[in-house]
mmCIF file of C-alpha atoms and ligand atoms in Angstrom:
data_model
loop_
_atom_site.group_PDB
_atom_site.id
_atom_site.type_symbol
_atom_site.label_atom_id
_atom_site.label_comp_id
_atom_site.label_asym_id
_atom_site.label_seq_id
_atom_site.Cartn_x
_atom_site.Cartn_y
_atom_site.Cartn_z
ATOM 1 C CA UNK Z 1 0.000 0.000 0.000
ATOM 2 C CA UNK Z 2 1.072 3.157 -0.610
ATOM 3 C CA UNK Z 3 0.332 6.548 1.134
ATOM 4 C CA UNK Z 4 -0.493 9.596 -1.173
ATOM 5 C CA UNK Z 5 -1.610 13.274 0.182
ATOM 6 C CA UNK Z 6 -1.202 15.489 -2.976
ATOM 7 C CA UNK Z 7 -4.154 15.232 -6.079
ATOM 8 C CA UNK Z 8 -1.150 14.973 -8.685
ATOM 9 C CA UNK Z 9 0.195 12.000 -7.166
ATOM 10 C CA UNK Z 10 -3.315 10.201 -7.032
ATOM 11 C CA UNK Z 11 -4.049 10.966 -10.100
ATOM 12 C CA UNK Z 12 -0.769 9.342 -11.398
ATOM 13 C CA UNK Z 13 -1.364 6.272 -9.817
ATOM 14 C CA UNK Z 14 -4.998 5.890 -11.503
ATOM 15 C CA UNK Z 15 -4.063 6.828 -14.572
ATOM 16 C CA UNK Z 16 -1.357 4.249 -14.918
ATOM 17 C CA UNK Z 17 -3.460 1.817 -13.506
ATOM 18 C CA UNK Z 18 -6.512 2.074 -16.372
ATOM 19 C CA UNK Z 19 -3.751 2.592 -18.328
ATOM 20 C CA UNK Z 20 -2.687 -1.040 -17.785
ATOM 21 C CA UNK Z 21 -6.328 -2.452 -18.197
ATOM 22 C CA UNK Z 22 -6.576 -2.215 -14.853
ATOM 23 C CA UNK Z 23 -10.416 -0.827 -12.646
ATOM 24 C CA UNK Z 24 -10.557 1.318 -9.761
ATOM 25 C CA UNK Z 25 -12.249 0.727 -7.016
ATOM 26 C CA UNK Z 26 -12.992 3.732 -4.310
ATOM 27 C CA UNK Z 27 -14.115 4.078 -1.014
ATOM 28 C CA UNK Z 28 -14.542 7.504 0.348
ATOM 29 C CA UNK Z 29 -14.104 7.654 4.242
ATOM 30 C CA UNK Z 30 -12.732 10.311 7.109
ATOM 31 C CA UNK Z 31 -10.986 7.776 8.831
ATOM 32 C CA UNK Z 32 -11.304 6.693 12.175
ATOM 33 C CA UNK Z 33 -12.028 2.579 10.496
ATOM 34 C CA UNK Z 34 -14.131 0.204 12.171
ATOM 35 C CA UNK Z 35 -16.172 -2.963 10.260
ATOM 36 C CA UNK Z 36 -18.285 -0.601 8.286
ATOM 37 C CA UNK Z 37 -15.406 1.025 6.397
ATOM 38 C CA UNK Z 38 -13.776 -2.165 6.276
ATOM 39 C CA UNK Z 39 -16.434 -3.992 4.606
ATOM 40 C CA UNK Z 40 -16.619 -1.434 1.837
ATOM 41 C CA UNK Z 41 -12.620 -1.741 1.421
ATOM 42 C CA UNK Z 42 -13.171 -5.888 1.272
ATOM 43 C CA UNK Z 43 -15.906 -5.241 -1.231
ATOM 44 C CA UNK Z 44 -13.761 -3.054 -3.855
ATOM 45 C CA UNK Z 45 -10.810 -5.439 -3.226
ATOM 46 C CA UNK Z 46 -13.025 -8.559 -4.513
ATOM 47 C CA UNK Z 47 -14.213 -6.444 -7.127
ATOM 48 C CA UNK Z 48 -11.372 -4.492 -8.448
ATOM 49 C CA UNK Z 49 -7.941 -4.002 -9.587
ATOM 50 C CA UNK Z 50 -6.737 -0.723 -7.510
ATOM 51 C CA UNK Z 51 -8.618 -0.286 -4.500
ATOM 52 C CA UNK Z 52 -8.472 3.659 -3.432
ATOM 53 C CA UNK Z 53 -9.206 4.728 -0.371
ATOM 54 C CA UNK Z 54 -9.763 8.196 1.282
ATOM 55 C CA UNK Z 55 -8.906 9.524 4.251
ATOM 56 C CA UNK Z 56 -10.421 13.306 4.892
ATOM 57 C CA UNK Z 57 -12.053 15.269 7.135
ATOM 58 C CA UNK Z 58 -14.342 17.172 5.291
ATOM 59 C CA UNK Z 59 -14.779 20.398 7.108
ATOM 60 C CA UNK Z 60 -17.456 21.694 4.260
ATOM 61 C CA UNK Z 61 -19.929 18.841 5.564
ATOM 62 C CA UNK Z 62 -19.701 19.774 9.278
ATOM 63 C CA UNK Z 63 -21.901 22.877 10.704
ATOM 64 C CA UNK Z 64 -20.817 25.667 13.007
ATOM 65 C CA UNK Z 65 -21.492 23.822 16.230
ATOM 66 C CA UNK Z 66 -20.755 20.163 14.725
ATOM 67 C CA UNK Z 67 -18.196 17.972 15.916
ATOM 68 C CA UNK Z 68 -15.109 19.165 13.512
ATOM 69 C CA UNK Z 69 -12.553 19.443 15.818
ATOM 70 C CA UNK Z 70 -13.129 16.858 18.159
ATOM 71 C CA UNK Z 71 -13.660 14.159 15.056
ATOM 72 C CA UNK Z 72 -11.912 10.965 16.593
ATOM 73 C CA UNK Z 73 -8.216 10.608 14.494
ATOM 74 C CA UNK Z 74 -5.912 7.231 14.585
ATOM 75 C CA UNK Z 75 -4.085 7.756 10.990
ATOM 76 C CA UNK Z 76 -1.835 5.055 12.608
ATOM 77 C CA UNK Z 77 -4.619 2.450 13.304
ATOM 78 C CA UNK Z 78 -6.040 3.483 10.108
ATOM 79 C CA UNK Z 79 -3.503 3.648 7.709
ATOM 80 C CA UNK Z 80 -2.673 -0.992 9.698
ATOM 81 C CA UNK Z 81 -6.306 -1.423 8.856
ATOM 82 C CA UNK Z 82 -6.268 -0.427 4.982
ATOM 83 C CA UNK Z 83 -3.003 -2.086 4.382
ATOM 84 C CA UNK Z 84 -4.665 -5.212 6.210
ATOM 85 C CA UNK Z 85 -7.487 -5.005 4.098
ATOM 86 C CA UNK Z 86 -5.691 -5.201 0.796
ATOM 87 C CA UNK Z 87 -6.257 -0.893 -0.227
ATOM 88 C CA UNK Z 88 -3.359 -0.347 -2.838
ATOM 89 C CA UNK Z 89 -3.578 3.964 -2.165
ATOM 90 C CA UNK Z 90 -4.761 5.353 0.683
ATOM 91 C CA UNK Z 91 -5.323 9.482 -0.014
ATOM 92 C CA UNK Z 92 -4.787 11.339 2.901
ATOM 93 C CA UNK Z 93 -4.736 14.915 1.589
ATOM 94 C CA UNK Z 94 -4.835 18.630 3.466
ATOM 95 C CA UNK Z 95 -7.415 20.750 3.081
ATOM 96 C CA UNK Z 96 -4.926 23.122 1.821
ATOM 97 C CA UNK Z 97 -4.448 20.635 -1.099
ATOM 98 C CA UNK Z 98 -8.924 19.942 -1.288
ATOM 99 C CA UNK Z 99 -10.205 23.167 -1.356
ATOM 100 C CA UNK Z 100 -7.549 25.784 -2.816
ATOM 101 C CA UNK Z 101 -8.126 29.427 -2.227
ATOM 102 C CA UNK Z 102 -10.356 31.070 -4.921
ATOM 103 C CA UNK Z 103 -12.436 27.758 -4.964
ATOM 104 C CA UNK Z 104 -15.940 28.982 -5.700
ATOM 105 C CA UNK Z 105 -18.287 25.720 -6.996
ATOM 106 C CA UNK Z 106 -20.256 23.672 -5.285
ATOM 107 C CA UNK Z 107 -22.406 20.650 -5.963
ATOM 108 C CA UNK Z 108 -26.105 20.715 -4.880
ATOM 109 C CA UNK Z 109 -28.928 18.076 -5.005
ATOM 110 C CA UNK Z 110 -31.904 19.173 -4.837
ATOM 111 C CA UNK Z 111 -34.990 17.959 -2.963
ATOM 112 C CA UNK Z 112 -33.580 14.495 -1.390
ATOM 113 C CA UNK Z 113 -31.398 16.617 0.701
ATOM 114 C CA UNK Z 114 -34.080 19.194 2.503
ATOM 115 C CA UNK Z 115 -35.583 16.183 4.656
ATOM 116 C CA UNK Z 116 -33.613 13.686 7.328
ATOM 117 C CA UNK Z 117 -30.474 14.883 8.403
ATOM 118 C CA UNK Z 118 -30.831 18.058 5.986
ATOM 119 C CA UNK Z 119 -32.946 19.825 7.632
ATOM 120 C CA UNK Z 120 -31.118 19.368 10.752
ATOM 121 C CA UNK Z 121 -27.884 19.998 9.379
ATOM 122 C CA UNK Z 122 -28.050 22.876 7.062
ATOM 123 C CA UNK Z 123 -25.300 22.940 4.128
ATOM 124 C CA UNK Z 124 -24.344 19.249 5.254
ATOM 125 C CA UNK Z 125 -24.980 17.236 2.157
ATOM 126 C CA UNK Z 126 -23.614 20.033 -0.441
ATOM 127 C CA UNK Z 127 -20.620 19.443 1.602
ATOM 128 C CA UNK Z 128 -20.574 16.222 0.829
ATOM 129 C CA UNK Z 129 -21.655 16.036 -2.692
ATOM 130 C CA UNK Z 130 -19.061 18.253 -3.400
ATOM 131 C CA UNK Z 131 -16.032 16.335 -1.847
ATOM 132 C CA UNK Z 132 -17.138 13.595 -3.490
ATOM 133 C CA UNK Z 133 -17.507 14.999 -6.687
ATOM 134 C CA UNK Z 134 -13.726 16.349 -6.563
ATOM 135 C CA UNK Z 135 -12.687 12.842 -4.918
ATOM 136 C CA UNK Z 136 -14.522 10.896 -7.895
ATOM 137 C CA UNK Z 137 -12.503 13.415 -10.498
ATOM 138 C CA UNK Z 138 -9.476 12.932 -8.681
ATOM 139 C CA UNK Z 139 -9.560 9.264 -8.569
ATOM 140 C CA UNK Z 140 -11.732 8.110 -11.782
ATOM 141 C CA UNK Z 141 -12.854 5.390 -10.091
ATOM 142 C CA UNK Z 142 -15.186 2.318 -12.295
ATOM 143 C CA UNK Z 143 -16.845 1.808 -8.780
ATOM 144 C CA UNK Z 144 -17.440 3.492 -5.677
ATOM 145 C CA UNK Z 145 -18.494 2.068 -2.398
ATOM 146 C CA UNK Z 146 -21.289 3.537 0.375
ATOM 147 C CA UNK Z 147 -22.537 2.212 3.282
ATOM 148 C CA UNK Z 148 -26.579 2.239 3.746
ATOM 149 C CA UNK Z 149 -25.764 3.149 7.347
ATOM 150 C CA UNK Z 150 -25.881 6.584 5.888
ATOM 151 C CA UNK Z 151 -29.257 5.691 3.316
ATOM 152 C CA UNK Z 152 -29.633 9.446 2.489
ATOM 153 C CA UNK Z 153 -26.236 9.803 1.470
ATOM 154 C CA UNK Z 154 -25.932 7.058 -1.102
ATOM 155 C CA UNK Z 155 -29.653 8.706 -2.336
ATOM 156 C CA UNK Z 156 -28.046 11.615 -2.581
ATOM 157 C CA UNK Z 157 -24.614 10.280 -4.294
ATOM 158 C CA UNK Z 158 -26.646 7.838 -6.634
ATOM 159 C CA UNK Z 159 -28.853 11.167 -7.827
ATOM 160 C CA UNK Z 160 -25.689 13.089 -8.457
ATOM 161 C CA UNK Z 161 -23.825 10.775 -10.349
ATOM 162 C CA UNK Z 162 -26.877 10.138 -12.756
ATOM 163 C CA UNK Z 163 -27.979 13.949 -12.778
ATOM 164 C CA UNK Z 164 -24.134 14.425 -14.105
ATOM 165 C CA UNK Z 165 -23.904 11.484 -15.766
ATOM 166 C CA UNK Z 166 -20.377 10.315 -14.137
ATOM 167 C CA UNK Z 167 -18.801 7.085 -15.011
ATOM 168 C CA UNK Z 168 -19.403 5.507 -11.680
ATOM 169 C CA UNK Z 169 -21.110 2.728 -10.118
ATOM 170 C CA UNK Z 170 -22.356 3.713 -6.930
ATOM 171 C CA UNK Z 171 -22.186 0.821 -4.786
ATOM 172 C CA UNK Z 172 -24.336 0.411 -1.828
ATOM 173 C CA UNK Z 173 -23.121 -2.010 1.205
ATOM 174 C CA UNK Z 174 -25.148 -3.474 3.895
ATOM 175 C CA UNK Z 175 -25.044 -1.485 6.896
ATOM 176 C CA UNK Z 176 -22.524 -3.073 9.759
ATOM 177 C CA UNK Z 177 -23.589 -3.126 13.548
ATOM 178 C CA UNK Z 178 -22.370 -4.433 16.668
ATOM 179 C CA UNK Z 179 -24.013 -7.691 17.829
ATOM 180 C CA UNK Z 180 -26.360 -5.861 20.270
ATOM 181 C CA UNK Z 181 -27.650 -4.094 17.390
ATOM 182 C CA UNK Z 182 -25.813 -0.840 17.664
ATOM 183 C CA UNK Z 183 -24.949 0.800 14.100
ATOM 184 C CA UNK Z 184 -21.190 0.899 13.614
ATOM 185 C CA UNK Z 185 -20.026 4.713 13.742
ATOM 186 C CA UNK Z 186 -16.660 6.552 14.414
ATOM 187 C CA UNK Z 187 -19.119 8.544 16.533
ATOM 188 C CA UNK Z 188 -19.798 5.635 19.003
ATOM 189 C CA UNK Z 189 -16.463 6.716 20.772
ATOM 190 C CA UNK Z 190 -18.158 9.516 22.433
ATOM 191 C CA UNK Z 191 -20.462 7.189 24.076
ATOM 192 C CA UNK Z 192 -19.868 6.838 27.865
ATOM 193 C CA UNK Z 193 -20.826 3.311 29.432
ATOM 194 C CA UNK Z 194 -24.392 4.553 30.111
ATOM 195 C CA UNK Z 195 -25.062 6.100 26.922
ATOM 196 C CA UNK Z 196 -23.623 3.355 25.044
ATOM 197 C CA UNK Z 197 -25.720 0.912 27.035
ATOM 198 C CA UNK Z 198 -28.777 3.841 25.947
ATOM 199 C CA UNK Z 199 -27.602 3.975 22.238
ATOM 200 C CA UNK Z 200 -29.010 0.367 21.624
ATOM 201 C CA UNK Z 201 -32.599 1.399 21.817
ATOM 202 C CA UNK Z 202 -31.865 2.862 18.395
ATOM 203 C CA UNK Z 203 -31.802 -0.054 16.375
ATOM 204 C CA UNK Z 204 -33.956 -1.975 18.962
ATOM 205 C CA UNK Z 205 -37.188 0.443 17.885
ATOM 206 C CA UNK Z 206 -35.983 0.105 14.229
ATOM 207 C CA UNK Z 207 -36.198 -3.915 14.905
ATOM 208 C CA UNK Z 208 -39.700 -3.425 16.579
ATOM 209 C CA UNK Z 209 -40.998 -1.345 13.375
ATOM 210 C CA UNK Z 210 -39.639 -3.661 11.158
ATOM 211 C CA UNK Z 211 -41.588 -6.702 13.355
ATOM 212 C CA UNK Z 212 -45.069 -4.789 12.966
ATOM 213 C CA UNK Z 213 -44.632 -4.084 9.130
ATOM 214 C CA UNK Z 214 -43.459 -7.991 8.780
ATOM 215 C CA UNK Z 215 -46.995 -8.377 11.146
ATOM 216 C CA UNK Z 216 -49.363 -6.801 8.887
ATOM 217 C CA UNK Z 217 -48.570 -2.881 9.348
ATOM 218 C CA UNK Z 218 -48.803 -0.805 6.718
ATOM 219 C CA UNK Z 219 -49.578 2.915 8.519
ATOM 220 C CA UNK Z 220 -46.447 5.275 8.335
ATOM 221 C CA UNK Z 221 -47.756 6.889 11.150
ATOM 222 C CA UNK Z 222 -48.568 4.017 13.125
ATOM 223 C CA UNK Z 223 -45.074 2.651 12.820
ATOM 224 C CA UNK Z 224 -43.390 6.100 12.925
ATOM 225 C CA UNK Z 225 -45.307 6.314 16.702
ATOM 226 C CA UNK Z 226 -44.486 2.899 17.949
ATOM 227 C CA UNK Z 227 -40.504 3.949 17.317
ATOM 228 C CA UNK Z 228 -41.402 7.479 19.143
ATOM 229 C CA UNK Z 229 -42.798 5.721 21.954
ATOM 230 C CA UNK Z 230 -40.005 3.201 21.985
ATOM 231 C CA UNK Z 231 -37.371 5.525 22.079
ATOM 232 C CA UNK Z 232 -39.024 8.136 24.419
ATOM 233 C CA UNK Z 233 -39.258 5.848 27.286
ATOM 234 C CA UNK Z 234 -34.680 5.963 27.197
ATOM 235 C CA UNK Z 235 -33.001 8.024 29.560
ATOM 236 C CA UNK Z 236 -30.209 9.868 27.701
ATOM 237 C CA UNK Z 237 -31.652 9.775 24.383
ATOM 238 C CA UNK Z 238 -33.148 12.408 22.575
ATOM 239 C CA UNK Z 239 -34.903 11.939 18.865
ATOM 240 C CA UNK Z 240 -33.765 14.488 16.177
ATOM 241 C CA UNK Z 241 -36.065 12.827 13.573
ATOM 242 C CA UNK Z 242 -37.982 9.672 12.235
ATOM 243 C CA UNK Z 243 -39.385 9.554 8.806
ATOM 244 C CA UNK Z 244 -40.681 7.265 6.673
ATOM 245 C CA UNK Z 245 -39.545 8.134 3.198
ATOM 246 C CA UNK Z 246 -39.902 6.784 -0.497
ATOM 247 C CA UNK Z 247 -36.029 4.747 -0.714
ATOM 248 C CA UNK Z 248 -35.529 6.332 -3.723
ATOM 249 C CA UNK Z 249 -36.616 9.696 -3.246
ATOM 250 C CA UNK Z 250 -36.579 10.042 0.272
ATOM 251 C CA UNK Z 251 -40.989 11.678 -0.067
ATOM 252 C CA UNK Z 252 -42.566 11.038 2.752
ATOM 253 C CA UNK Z 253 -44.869 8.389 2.716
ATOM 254 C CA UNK Z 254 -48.425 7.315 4.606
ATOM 255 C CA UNK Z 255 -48.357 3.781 3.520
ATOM 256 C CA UNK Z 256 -45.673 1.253 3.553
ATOM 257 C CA UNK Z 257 -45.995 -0.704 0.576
ATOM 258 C CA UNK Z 258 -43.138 -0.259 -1.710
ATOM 259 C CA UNK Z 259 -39.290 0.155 -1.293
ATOM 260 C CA UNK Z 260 -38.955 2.694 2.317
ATOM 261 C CA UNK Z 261 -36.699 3.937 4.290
ATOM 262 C CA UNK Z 262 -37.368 4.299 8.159
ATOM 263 C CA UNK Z 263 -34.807 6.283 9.085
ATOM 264 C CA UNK Z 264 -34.212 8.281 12.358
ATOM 265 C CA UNK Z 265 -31.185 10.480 14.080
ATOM 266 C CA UNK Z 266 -31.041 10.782 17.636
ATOM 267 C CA UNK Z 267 -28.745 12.692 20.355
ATOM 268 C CA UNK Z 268 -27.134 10.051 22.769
ATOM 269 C CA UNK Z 269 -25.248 11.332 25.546
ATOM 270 C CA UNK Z 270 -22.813 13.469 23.766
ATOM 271 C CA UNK Z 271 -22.875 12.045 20.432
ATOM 272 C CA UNK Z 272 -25.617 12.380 17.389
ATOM 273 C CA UNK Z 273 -26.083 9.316 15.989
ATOM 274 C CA UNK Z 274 -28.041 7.647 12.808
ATOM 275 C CA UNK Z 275 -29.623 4.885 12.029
ATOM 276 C CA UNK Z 276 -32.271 3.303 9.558
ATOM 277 C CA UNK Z 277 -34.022 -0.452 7.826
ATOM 278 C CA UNK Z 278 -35.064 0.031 4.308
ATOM 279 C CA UNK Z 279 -38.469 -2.619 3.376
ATOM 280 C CA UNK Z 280 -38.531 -3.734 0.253
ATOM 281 C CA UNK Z 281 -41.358 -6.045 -1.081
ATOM 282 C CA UNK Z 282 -40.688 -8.270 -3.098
ATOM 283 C CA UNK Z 283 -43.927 -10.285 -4.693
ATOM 284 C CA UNK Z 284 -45.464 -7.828 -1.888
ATOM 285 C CA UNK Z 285 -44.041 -9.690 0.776
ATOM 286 C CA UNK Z 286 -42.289 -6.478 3.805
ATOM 287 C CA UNK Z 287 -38.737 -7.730 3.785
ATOM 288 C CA UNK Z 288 -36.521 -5.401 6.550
ATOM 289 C CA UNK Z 289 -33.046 -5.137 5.157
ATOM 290 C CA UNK Z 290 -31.312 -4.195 8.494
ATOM 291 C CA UNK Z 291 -28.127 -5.112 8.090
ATOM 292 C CA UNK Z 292 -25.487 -7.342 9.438
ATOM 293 C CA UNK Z 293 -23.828 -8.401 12.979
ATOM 294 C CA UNK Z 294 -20.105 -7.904 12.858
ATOM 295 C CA UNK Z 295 -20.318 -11.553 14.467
ATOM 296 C CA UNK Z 296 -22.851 -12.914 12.669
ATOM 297 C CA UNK Z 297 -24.374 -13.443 9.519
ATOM 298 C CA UNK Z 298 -27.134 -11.176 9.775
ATOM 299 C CA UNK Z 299 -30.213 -10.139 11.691
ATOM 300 C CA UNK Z 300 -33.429 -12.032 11.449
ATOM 301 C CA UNK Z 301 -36.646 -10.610 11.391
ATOM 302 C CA UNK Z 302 -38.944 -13.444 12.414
ATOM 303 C CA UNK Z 303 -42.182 -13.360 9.712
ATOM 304 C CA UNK Z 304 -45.921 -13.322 11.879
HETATM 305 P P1 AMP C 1 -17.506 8.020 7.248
HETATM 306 O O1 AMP C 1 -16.058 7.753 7.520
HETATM 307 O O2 AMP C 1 -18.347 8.023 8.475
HETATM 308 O O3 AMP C 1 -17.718 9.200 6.348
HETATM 309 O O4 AMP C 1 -18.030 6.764 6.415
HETATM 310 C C1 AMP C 1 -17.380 6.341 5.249
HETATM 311 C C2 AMP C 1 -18.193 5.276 4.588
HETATM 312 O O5 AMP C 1 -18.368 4.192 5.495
HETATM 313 C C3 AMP C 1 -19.608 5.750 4.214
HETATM 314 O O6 AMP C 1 -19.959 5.195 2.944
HETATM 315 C C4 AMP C 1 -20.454 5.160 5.305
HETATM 316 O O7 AMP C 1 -21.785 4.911 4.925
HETATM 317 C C5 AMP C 1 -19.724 3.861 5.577
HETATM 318 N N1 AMP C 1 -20.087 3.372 6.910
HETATM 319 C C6 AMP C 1 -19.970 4.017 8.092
HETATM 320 N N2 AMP C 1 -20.487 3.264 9.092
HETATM 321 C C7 AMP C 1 -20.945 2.123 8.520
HETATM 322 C C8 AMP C 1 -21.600 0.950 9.006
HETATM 323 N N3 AMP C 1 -21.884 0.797 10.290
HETATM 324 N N4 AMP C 1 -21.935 0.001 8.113
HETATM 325 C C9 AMP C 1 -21.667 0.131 6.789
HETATM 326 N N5 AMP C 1 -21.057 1.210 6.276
HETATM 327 C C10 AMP C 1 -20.695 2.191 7.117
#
């Protein structure tokens, strides 16, 4: 593996690469790896032939009062867990060397990113759009990974990469948790012992929702209330949002009875944290796609 931090040197490496026959594979990150990042990694290094991996703190996607600063670091830890995972380049540039002064564009979606986490986090997803934009120019990658732990950003990537027709698959990955049911995050390291113990409520209401919708549920509002009521009885835990949005277009919905997302954000103890199932129905049957255990091979929804 080798370490790059300037755009030139990146770009280098990729170019040879294709030049050789030879597909890219990316995975966008800001570091701090746990299973979820490494799954994507494993995922682009069965599937391609350079496997690219970023490393930056993107201080465009962070708000005024967000956690910028404190955002855990271990380039160290990191930089052992791509090489053990097969990456080829990890990118670990400056902002200096992202976002040059005179920069003046940005990349905006429209629509899918007023609701979920952008309406409470203002400016959030152009941030994002736009590093990943630049990142997918820098790197030319054939395929690009994403976690659905974060299911409105891969919306929001997949619409941009159609809506400017780049040459990328955007790859979505199930979502990784901890075998109590706790979504993977670089935020969980803010979690004390109580509020960690607190955070698991999370995905417990998700589980719950997805239980009544396999039971027969089909009222958006009946399910968005039973995960209200769940999570309002937790001591430490306070519920930013939970909708129940089109998967595709993130609209809300009143019925559940095509592809959804049930997705909520909630403050735990210090941290804001995410989490989601997306239902799908095949032959109209409410399959819950909530990911998988890092110790297991995935979470069972028992039918009715
Ligand atoms: P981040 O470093 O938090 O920006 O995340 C980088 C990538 O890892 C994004 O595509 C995330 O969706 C993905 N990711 C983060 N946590 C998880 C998880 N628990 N399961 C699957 N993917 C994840």
């Amino acid at each position: 593996m080798i370490t790059l931090t300037t755009i030139a040197d990146v770009r280098a490496a990729c170019d040879a690469a294709r030049a050789a026959g030879r597909r890219v594979g990316f995975v966008p990150t800001m570091g701090f790896f746990h299973e979820g990042h490494r799954s994507l990694m494993r995922a682009a290094r069965a599937n391609d032939d350079l496997v690219v991996v970023s490393l930056f703190v993107n201080p465009t996607q962070f708000g005024p009062n967000e956690d910028l600063a404190a955002y855990p670091r271990d380039l160290e830890g990191d930089t052992a867990a791509a090489q053990a995972e097969g990456v080829d380049v990890l990118f670990m540039p400056t902002v200096a060397e992202m976002y040059p002064a005179g920069a003046r564009t940005t990349v905006h979606v429209d629509g899918l990113t007023e609701r979920l986490c952008g309406a409470s986090r203002p400016g959030h997803f152009d941030g994002v759009t736009t590093v990943v934009a630049k990142l997918f120019s820098i790197v030319g990658p054939s395929r690009a990974y994403f976690g659905r732990k974060d299911a409105q950003q891969l919306a929001v990537i997949r619409r941009m990469a159609t809506d400017l027709d780049l040459p990328v698959a955007v790859v979505g990955c199930p979502l990784v948790r901890e075998t109590d049911g706790l979504a993977l995050s670089s935020r969980n390291v803010y979690l004390d012992g109580e509020a960690r113990q607190a955070a698991t409520i999370l995905s417990g209401s998700l589980y719950l929702a997805s239980e009544a919708v396999v039971r027969g549920q089909r009222d958006a509002a009946a399910v968005r209330q039973l995960i209200v009521d769940t999570v309002g009885n937790a001591p430490q835990v306070r519920l930013d949002y939970v909708e129940i949005v089109d998967a595709a277009t993130l609209e809300p919905v009143d019925e559940l009875t095509t592809d959804t997302l049930v997705a909520l954000a909630a403050f735990v103890g210090k941290a804001r944290l995410i989490d989601n199932v997306t239902i799908s129905f095949p032959a109209g049957v409410p399959t819950p796609d909530l990911g998988v255990l890092t110790a297991s091979s995935g979470m069972q929804i028992e039918s009715a």
